[in-house]
mmCIF file of N, CA, C and O in Angstrom:
data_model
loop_
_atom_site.group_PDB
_atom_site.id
_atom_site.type_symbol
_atom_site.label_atom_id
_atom_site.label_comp_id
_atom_site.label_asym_id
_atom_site.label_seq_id
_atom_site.Cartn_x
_atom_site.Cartn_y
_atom_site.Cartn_z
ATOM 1 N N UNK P 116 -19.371 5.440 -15.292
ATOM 2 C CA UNK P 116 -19.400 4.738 -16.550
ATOM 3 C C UNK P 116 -19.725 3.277 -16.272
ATOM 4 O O UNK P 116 -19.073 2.803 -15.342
ATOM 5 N N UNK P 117 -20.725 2.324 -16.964
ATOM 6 C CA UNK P 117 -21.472 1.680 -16.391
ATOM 7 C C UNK P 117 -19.869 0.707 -17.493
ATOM 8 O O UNK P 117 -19.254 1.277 -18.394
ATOM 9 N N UNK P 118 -19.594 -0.744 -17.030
ATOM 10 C CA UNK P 118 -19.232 -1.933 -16.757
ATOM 11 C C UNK P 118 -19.456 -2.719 -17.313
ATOM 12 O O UNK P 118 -19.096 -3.477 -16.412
ATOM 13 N N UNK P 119 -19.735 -3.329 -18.008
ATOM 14 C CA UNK P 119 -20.463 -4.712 -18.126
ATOM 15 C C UNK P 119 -19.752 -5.480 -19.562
ATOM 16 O O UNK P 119 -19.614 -4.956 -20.667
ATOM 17 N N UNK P 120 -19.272 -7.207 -19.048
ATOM 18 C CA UNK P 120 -18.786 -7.706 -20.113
ATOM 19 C C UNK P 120 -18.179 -9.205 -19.686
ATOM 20 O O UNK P 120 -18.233 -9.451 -18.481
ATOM 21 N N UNK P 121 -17.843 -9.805 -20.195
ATOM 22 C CA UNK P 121 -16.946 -11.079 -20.359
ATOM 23 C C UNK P 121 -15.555 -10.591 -20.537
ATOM 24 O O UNK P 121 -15.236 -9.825 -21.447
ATOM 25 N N UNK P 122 -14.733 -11.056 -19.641
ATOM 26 C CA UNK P 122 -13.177 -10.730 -19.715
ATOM 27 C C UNK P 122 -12.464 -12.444 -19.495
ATOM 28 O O UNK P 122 -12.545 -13.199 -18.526
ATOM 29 N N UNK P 123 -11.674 -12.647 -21.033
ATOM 30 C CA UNK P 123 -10.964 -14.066 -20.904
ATOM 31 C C UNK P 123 -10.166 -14.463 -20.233
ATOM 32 O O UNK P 123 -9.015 -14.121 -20.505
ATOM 33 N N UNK P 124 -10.380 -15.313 -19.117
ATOM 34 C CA UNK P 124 -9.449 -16.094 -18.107
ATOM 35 C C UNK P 124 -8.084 -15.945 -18.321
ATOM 36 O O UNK P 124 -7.450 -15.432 -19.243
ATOM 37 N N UNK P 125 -7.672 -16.632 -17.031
ATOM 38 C CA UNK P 125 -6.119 -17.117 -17.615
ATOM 39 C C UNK P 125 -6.052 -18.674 -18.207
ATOM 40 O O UNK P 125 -5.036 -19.307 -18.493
ATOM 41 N N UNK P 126 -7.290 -19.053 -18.292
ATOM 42 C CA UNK P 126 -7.072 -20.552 -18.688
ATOM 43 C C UNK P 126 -8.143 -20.222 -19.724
ATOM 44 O O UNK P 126 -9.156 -19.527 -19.642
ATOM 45 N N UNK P 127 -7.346 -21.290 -21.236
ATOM 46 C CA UNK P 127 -8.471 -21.407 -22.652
ATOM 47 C C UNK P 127 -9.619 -21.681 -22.132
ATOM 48 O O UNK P 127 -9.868 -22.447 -21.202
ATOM 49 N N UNK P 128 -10.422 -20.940 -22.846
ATOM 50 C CA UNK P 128 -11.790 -21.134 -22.487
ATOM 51 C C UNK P 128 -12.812 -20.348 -21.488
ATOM 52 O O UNK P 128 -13.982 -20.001 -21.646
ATOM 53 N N UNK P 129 -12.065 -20.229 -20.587
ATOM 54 C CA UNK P 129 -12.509 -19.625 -19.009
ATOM 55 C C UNK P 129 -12.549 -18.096 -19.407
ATOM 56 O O UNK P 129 -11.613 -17.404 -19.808
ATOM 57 N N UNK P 130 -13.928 -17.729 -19.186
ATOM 58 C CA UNK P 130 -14.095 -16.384 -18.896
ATOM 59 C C UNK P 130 -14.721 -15.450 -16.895
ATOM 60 O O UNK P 130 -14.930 -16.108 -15.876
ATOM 61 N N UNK P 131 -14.789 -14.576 -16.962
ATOM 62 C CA UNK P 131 -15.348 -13.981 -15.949
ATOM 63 C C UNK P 131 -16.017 -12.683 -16.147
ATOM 64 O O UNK P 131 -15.484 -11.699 -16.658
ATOM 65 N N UNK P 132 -17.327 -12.761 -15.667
ATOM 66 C CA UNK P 132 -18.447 -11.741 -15.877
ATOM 67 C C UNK P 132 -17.606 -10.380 -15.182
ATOM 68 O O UNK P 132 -16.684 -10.202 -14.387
ATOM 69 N N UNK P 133 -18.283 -9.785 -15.783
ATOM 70 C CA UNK P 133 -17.985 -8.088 -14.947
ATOM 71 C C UNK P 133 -19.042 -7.128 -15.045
ATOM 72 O O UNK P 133 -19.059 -6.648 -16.178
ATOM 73 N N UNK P 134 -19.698 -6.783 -14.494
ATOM 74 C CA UNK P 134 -21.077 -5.617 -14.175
ATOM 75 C C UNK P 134 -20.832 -5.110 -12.885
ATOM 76 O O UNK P 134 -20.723 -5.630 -11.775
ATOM 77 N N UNK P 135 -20.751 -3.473 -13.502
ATOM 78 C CA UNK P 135 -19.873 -2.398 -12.156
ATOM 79 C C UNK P 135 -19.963 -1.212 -12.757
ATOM 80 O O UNK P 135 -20.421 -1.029 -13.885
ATOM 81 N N UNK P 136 -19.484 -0.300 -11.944
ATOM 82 C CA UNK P 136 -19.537 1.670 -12.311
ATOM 83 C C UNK P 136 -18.630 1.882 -12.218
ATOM 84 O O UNK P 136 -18.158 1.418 -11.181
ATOM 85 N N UNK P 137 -17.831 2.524 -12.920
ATOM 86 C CA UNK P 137 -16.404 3.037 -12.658
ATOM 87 C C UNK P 137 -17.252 4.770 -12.368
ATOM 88 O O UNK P 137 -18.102 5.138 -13.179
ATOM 89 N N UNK P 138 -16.878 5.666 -11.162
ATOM 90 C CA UNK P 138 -17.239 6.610 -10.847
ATOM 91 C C UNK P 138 -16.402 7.625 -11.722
ATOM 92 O O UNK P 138 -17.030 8.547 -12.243
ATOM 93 N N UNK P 139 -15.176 7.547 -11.907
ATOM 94 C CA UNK P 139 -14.452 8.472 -13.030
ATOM 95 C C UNK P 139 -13.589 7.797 -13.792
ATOM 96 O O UNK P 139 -12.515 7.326 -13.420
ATOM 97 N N UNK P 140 -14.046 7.752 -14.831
ATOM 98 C CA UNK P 140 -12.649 7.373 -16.083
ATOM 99 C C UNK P 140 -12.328 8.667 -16.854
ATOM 100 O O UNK P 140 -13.101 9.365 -17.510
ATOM 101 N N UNK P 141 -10.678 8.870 -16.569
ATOM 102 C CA UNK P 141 -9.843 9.499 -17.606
ATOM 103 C C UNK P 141 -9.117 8.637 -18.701
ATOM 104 O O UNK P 141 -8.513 7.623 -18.351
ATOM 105 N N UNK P 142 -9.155 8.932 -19.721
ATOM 106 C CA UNK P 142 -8.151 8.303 -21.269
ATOM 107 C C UNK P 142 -7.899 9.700 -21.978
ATOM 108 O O UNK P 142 -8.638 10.603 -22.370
ATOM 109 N N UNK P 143 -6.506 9.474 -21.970
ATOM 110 C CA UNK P 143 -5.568 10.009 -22.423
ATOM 111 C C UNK P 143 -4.507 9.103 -23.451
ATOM 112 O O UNK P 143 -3.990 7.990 -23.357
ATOM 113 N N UNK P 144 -4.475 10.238 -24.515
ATOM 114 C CA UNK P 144 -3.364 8.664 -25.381
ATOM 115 C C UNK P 144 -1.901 8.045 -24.447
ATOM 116 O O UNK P 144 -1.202 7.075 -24.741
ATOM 117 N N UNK P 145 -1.792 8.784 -23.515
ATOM 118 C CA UNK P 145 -0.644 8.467 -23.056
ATOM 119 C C UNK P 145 -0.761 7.224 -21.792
ATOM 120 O O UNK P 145 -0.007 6.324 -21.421
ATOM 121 N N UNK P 146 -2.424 7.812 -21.275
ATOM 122 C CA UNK P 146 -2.393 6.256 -19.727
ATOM 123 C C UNK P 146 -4.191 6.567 -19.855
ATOM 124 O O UNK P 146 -4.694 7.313 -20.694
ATOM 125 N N UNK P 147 -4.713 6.029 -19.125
ATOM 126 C CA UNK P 147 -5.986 5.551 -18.225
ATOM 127 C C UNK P 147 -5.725 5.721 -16.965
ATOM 128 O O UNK P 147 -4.648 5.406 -16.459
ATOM 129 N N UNK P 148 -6.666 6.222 -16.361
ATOM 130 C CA UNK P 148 -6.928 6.453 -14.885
ATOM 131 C C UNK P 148 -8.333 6.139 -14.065
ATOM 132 O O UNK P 148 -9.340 6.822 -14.258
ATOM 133 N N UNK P 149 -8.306 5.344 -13.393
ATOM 134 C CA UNK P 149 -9.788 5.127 -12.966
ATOM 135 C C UNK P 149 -9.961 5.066 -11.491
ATOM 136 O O UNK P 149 -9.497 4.309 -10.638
ATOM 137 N N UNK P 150 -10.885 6.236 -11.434
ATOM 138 C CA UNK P 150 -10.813 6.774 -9.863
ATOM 139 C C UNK P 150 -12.476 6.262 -9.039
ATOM 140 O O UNK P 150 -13.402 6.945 -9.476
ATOM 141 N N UNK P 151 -12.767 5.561 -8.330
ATOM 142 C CA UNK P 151 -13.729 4.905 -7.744
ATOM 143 C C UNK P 151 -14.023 6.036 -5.732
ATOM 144 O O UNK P 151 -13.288 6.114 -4.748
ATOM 145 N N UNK P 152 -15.151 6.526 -5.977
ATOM 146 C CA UNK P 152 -15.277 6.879 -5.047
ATOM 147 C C UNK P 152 -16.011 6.460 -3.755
ATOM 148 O O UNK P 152 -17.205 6.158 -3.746
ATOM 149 N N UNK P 153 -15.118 6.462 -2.528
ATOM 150 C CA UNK P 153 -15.443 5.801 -1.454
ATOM 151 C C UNK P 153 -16.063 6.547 -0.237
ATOM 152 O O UNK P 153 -15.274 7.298 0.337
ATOM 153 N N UNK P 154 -17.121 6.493 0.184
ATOM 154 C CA UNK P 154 -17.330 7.008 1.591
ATOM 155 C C UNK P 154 -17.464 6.526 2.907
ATOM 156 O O UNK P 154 -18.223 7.022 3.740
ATOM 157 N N UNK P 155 -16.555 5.335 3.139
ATOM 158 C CA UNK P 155 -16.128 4.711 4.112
ATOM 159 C C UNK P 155 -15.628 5.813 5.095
ATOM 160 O O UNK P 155 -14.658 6.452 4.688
ATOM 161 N N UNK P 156 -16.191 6.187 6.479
ATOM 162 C CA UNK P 156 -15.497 6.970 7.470
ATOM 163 C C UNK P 156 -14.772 6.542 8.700
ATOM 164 O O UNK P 156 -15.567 5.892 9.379
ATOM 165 N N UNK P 157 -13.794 6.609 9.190
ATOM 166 C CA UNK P 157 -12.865 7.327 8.240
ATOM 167 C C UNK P 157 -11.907 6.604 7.291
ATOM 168 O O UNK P 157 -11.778 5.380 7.288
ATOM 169 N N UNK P 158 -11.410 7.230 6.688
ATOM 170 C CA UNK P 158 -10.870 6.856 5.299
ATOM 171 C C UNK P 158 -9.412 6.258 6.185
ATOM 172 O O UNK P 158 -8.806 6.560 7.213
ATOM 173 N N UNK P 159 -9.298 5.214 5.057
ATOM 174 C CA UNK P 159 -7.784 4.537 5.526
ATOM 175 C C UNK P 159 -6.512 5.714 5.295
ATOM 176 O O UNK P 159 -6.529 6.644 4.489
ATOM 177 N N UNK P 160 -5.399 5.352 6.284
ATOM 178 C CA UNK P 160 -4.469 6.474 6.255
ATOM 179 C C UNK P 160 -3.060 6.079 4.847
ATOM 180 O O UNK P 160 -2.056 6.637 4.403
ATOM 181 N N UNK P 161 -3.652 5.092 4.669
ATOM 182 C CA UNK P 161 -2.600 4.262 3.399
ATOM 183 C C UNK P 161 -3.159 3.251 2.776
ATOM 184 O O UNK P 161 -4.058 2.591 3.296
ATOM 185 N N UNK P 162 -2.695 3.025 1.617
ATOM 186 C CA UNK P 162 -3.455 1.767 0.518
ATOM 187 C C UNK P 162 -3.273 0.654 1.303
ATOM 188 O O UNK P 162 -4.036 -0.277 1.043
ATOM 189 N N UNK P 163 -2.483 0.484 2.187
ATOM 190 C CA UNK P 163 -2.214 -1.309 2.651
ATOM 191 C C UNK P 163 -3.688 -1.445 4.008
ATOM 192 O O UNK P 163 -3.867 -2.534 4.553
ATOM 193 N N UNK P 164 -4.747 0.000 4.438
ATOM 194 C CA UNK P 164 -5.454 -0.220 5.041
ATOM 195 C C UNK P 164 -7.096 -0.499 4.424
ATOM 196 O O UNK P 164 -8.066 -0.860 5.090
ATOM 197 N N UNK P 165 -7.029 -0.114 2.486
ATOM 198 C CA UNK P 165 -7.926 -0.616 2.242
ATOM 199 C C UNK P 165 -8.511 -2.013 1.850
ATOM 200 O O UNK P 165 -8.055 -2.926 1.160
ATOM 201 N N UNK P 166 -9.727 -1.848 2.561
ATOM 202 C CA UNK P 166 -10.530 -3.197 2.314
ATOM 203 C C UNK P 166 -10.538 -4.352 1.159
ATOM 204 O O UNK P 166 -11.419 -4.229 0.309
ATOM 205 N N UNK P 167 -9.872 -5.182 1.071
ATOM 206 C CA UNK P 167 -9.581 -6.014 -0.116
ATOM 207 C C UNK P 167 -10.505 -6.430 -1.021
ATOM 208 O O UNK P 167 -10.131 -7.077 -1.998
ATOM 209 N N UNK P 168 -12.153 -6.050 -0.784
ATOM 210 C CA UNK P 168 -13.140 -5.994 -1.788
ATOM 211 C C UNK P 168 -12.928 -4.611 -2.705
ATOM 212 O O UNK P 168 -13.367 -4.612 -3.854
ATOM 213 N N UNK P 169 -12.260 -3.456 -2.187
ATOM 214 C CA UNK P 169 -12.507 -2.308 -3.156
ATOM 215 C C UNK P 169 -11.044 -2.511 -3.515
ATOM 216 O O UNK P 169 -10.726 -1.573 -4.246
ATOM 217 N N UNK P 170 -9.927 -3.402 -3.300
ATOM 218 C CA UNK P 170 -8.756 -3.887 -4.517
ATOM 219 C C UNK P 170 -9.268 -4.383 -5.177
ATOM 220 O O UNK P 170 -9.222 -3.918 -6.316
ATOM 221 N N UNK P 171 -10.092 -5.628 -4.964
ATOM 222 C CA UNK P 171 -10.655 -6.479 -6.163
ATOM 223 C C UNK P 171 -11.012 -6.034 -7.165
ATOM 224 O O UNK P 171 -10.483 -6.070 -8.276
ATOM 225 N N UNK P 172 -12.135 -5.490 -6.752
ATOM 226 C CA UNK P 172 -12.608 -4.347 -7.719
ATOM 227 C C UNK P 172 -11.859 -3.751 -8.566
ATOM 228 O O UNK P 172 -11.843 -4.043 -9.762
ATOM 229 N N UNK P 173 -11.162 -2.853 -8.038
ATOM 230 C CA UNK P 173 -10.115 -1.855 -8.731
ATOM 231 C C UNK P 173 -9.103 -2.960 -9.485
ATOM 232 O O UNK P 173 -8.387 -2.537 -10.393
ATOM 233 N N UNK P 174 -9.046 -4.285 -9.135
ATOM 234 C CA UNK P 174 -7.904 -4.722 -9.860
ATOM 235 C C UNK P 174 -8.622 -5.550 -10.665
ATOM 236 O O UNK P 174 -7.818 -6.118 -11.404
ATOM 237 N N UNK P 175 -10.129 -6.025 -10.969
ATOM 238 C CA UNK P 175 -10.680 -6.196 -12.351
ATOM 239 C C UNK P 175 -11.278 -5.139 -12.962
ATOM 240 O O UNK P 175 -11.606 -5.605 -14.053
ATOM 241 N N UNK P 176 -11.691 -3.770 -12.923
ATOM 242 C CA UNK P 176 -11.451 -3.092 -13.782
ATOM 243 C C UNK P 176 -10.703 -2.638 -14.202
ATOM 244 O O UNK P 176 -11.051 -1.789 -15.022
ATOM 245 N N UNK P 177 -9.056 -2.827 -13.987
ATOM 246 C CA UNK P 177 -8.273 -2.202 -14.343
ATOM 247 C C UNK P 177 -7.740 -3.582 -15.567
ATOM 248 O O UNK P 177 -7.112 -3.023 -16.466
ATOM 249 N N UNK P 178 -7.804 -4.880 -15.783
ATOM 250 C CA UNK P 178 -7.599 -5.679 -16.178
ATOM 251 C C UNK P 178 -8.489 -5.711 -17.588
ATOM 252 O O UNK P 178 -8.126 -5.908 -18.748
ATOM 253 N N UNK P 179 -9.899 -5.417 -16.976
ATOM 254 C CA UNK P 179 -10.734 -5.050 -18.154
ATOM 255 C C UNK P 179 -10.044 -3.731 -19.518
ATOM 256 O O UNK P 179 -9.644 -3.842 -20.677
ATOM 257 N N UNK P 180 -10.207 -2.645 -18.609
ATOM 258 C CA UNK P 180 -9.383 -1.557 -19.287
ATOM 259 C C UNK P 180 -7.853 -1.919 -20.091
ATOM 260 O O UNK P 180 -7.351 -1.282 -21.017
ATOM 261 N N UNK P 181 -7.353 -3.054 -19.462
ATOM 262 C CA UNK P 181 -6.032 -2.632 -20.203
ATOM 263 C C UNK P 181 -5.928 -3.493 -21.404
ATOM 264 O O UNK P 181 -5.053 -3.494 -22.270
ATOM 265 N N UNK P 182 -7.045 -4.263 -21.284
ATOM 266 C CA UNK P 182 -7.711 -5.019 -22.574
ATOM 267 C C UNK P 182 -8.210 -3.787 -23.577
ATOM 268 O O UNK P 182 -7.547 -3.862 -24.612
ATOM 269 N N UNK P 183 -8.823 -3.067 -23.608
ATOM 270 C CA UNK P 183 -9.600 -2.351 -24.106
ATOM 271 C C UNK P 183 -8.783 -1.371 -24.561
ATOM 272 O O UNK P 183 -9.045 -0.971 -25.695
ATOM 273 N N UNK P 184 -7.547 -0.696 -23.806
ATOM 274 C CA UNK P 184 -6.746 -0.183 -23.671
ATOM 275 C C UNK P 184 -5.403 -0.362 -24.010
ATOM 276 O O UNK P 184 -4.612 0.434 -23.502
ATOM 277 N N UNK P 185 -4.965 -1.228 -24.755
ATOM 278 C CA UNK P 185 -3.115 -2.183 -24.736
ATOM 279 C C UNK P 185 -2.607 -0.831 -25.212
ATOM 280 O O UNK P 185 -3.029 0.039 -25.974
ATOM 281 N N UNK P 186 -1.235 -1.056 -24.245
ATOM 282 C CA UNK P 186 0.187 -0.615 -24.857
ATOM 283 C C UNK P 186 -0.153 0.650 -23.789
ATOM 284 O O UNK P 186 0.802 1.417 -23.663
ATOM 285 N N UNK P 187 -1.358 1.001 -22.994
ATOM 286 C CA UNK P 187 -1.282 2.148 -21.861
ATOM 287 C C UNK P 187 -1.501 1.537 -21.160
ATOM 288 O O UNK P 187 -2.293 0.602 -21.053
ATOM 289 N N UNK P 188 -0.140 2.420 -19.960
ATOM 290 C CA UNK P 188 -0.729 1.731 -18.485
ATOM 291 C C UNK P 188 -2.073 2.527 -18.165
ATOM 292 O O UNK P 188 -2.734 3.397 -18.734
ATOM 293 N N UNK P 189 -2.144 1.886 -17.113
ATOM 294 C CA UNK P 189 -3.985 1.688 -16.065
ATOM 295 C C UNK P 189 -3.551 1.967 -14.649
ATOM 296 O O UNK P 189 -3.126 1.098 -13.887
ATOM 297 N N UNK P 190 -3.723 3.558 -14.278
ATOM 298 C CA UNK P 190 -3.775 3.926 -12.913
ATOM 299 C C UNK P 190 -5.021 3.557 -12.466
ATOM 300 O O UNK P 190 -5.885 3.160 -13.248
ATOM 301 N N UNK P 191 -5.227 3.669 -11.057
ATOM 302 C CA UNK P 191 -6.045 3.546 -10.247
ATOM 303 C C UNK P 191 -5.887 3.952 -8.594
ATOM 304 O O UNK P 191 -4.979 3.760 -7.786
ATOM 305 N N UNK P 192 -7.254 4.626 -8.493
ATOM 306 C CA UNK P 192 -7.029 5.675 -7.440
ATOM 307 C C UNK P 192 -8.210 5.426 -6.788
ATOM 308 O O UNK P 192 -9.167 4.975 -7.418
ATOM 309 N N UNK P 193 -8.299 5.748 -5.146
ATOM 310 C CA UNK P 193 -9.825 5.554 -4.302
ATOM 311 C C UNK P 193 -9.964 7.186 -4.241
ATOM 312 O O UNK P 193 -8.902 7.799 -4.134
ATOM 313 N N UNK P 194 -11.202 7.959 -4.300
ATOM 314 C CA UNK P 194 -11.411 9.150 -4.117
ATOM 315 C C UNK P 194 -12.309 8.649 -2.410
ATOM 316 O O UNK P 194 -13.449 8.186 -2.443
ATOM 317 N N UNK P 195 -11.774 8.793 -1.467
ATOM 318 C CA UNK P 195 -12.208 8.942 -0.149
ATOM 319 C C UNK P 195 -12.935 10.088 -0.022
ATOM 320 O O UNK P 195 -12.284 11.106 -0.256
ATOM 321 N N UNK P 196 -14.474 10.302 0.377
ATOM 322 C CA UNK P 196 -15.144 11.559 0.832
ATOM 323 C C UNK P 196 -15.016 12.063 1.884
ATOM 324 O O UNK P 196 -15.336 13.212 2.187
ATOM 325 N N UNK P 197 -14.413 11.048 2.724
ATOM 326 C CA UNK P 197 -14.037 12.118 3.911
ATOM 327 C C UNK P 197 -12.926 12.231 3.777
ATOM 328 O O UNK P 197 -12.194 11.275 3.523
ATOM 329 N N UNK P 198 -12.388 13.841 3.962
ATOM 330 C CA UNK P 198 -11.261 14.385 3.974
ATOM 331 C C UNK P 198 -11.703 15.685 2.412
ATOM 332 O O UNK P 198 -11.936 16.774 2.935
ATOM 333 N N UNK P 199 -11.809 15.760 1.264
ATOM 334 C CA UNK P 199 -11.780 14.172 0.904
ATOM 335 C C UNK P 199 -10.330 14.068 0.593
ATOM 336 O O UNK P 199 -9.542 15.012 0.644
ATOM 337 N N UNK P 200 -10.056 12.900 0.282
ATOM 338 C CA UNK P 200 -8.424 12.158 0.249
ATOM 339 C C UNK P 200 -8.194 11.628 -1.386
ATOM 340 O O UNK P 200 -8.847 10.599 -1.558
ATOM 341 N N UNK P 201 -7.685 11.915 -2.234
ATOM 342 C CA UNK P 201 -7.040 10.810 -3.252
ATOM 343 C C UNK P 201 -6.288 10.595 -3.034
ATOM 344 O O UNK P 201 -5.315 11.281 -2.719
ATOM 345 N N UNK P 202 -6.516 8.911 -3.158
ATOM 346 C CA UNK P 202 -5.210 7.855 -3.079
ATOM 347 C C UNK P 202 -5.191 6.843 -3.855
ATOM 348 O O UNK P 202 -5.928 5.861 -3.947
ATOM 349 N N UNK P 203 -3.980 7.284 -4.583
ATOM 350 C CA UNK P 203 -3.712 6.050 -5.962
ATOM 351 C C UNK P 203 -2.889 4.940 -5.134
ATOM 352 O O UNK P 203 -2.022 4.896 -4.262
ATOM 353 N N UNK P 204 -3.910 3.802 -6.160
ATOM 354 C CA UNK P 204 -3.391 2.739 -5.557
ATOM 355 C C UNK P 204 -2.371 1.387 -6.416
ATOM 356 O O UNK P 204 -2.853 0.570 -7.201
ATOM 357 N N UNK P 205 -0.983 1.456 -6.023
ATOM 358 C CA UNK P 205 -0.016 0.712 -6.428
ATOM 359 C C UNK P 205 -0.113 -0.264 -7.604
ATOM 360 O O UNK P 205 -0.983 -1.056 -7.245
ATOM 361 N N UNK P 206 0.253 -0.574 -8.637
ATOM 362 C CA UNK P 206 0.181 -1.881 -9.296
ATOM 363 C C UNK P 206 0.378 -2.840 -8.691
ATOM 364 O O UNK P 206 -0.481 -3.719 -8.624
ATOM 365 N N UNK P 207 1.453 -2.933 -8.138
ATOM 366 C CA UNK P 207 1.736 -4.167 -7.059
ATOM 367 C C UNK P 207 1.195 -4.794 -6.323
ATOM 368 O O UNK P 207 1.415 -5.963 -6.005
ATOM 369 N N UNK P 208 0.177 -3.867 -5.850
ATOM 370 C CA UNK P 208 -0.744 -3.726 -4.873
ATOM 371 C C UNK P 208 -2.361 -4.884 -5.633
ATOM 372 O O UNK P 208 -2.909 -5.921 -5.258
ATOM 373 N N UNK P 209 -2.533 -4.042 -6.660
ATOM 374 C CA UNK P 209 -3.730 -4.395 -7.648
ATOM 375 C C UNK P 209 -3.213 -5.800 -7.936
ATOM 376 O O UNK P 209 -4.062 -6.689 -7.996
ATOM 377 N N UNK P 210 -2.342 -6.017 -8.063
ATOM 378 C CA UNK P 210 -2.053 -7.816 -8.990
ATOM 379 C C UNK P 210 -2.112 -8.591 -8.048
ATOM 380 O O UNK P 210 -2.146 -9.796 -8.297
ATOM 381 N N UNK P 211 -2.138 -8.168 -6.803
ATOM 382 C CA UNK P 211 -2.073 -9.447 -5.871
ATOM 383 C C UNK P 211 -2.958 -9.103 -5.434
ATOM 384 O O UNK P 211 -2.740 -9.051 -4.224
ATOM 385 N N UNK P 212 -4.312 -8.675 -5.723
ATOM 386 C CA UNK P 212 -5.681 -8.744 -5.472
ATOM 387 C C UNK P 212 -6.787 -8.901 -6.569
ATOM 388 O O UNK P 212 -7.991 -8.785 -6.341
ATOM 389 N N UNK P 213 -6.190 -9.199 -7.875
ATOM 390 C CA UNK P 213 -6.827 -9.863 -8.918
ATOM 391 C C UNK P 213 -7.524 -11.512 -9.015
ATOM 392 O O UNK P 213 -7.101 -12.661 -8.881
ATOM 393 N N UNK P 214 -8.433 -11.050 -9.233
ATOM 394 C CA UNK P 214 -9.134 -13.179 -8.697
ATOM 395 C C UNK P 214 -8.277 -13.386 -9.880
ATOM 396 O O UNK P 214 -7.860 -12.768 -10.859
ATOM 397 N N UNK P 215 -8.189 -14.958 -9.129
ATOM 398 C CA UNK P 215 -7.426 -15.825 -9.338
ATOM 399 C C UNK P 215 -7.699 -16.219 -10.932
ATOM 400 O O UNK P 215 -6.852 -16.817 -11.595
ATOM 401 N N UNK P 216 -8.621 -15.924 -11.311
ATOM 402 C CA UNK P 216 -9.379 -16.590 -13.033
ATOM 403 C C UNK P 216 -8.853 -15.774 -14.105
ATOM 404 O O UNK P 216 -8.694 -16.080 -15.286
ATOM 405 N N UNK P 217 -8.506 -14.226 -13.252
ATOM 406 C CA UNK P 217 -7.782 -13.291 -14.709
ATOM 407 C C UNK P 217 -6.227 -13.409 -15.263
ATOM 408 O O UNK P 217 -5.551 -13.520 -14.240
ATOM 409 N N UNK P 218 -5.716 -13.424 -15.935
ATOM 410 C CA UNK P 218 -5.054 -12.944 -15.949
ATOM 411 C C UNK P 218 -4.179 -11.843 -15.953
ATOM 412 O O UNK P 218 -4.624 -11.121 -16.845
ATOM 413 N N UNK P 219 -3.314 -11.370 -15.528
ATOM 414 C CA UNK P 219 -2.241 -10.444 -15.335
ATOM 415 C C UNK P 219 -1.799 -9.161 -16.590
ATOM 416 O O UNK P 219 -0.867 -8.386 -16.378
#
């Protein structure tokens, strides 16, 4: 699902571009799930070994979505091809890899 938009800063005024693919989106009235598939070999054995460009990622589309989305949470998961592996990856995890311009 193709990406693309202006998402408002954490400061008046300040926005940040976004143009990207989300490889699978689920919506459900109850949550969002957005699963991005990776073929990095081999696949990390835990979320604290992936690459902090595919958090970024995952933690501005998930920021986008929950705009689009209020009042549901916003999973997020790496689909690894080798193995292959799903691995959802933490909120905790995602907020402290959100640029610095979004807000929370």
């Amino acid at each position: 699902m193709p990406v693309v938009g202006l998402i408002p800063g954490s400061s008046p005024g300040t926005e940040h571009a976004l143009s990207g693919q989300i490889d699978r989106l689920v919506v459900t009235p109850a949550r969002v799930l957005i699963v991005d598939f990776k073929t990095i070999r081999p696949a990390p054995v835990t979320e604290d070994g992936v690459l902090p460009i595919y958090l970024q990622q995952l933690a501005t589309y998930r920021a986008a979505l929950a705009r689009i989305y209020p009042g549901r949470p916003v999973d997020c998961a790496l689909l690894w091809t080798d193995g292959p592996l799903l691995m959802p990856i933490s909120p905790g995890l995602l907020a402290r890899h959100l640029p610095g311009r979004l807000p929370q």
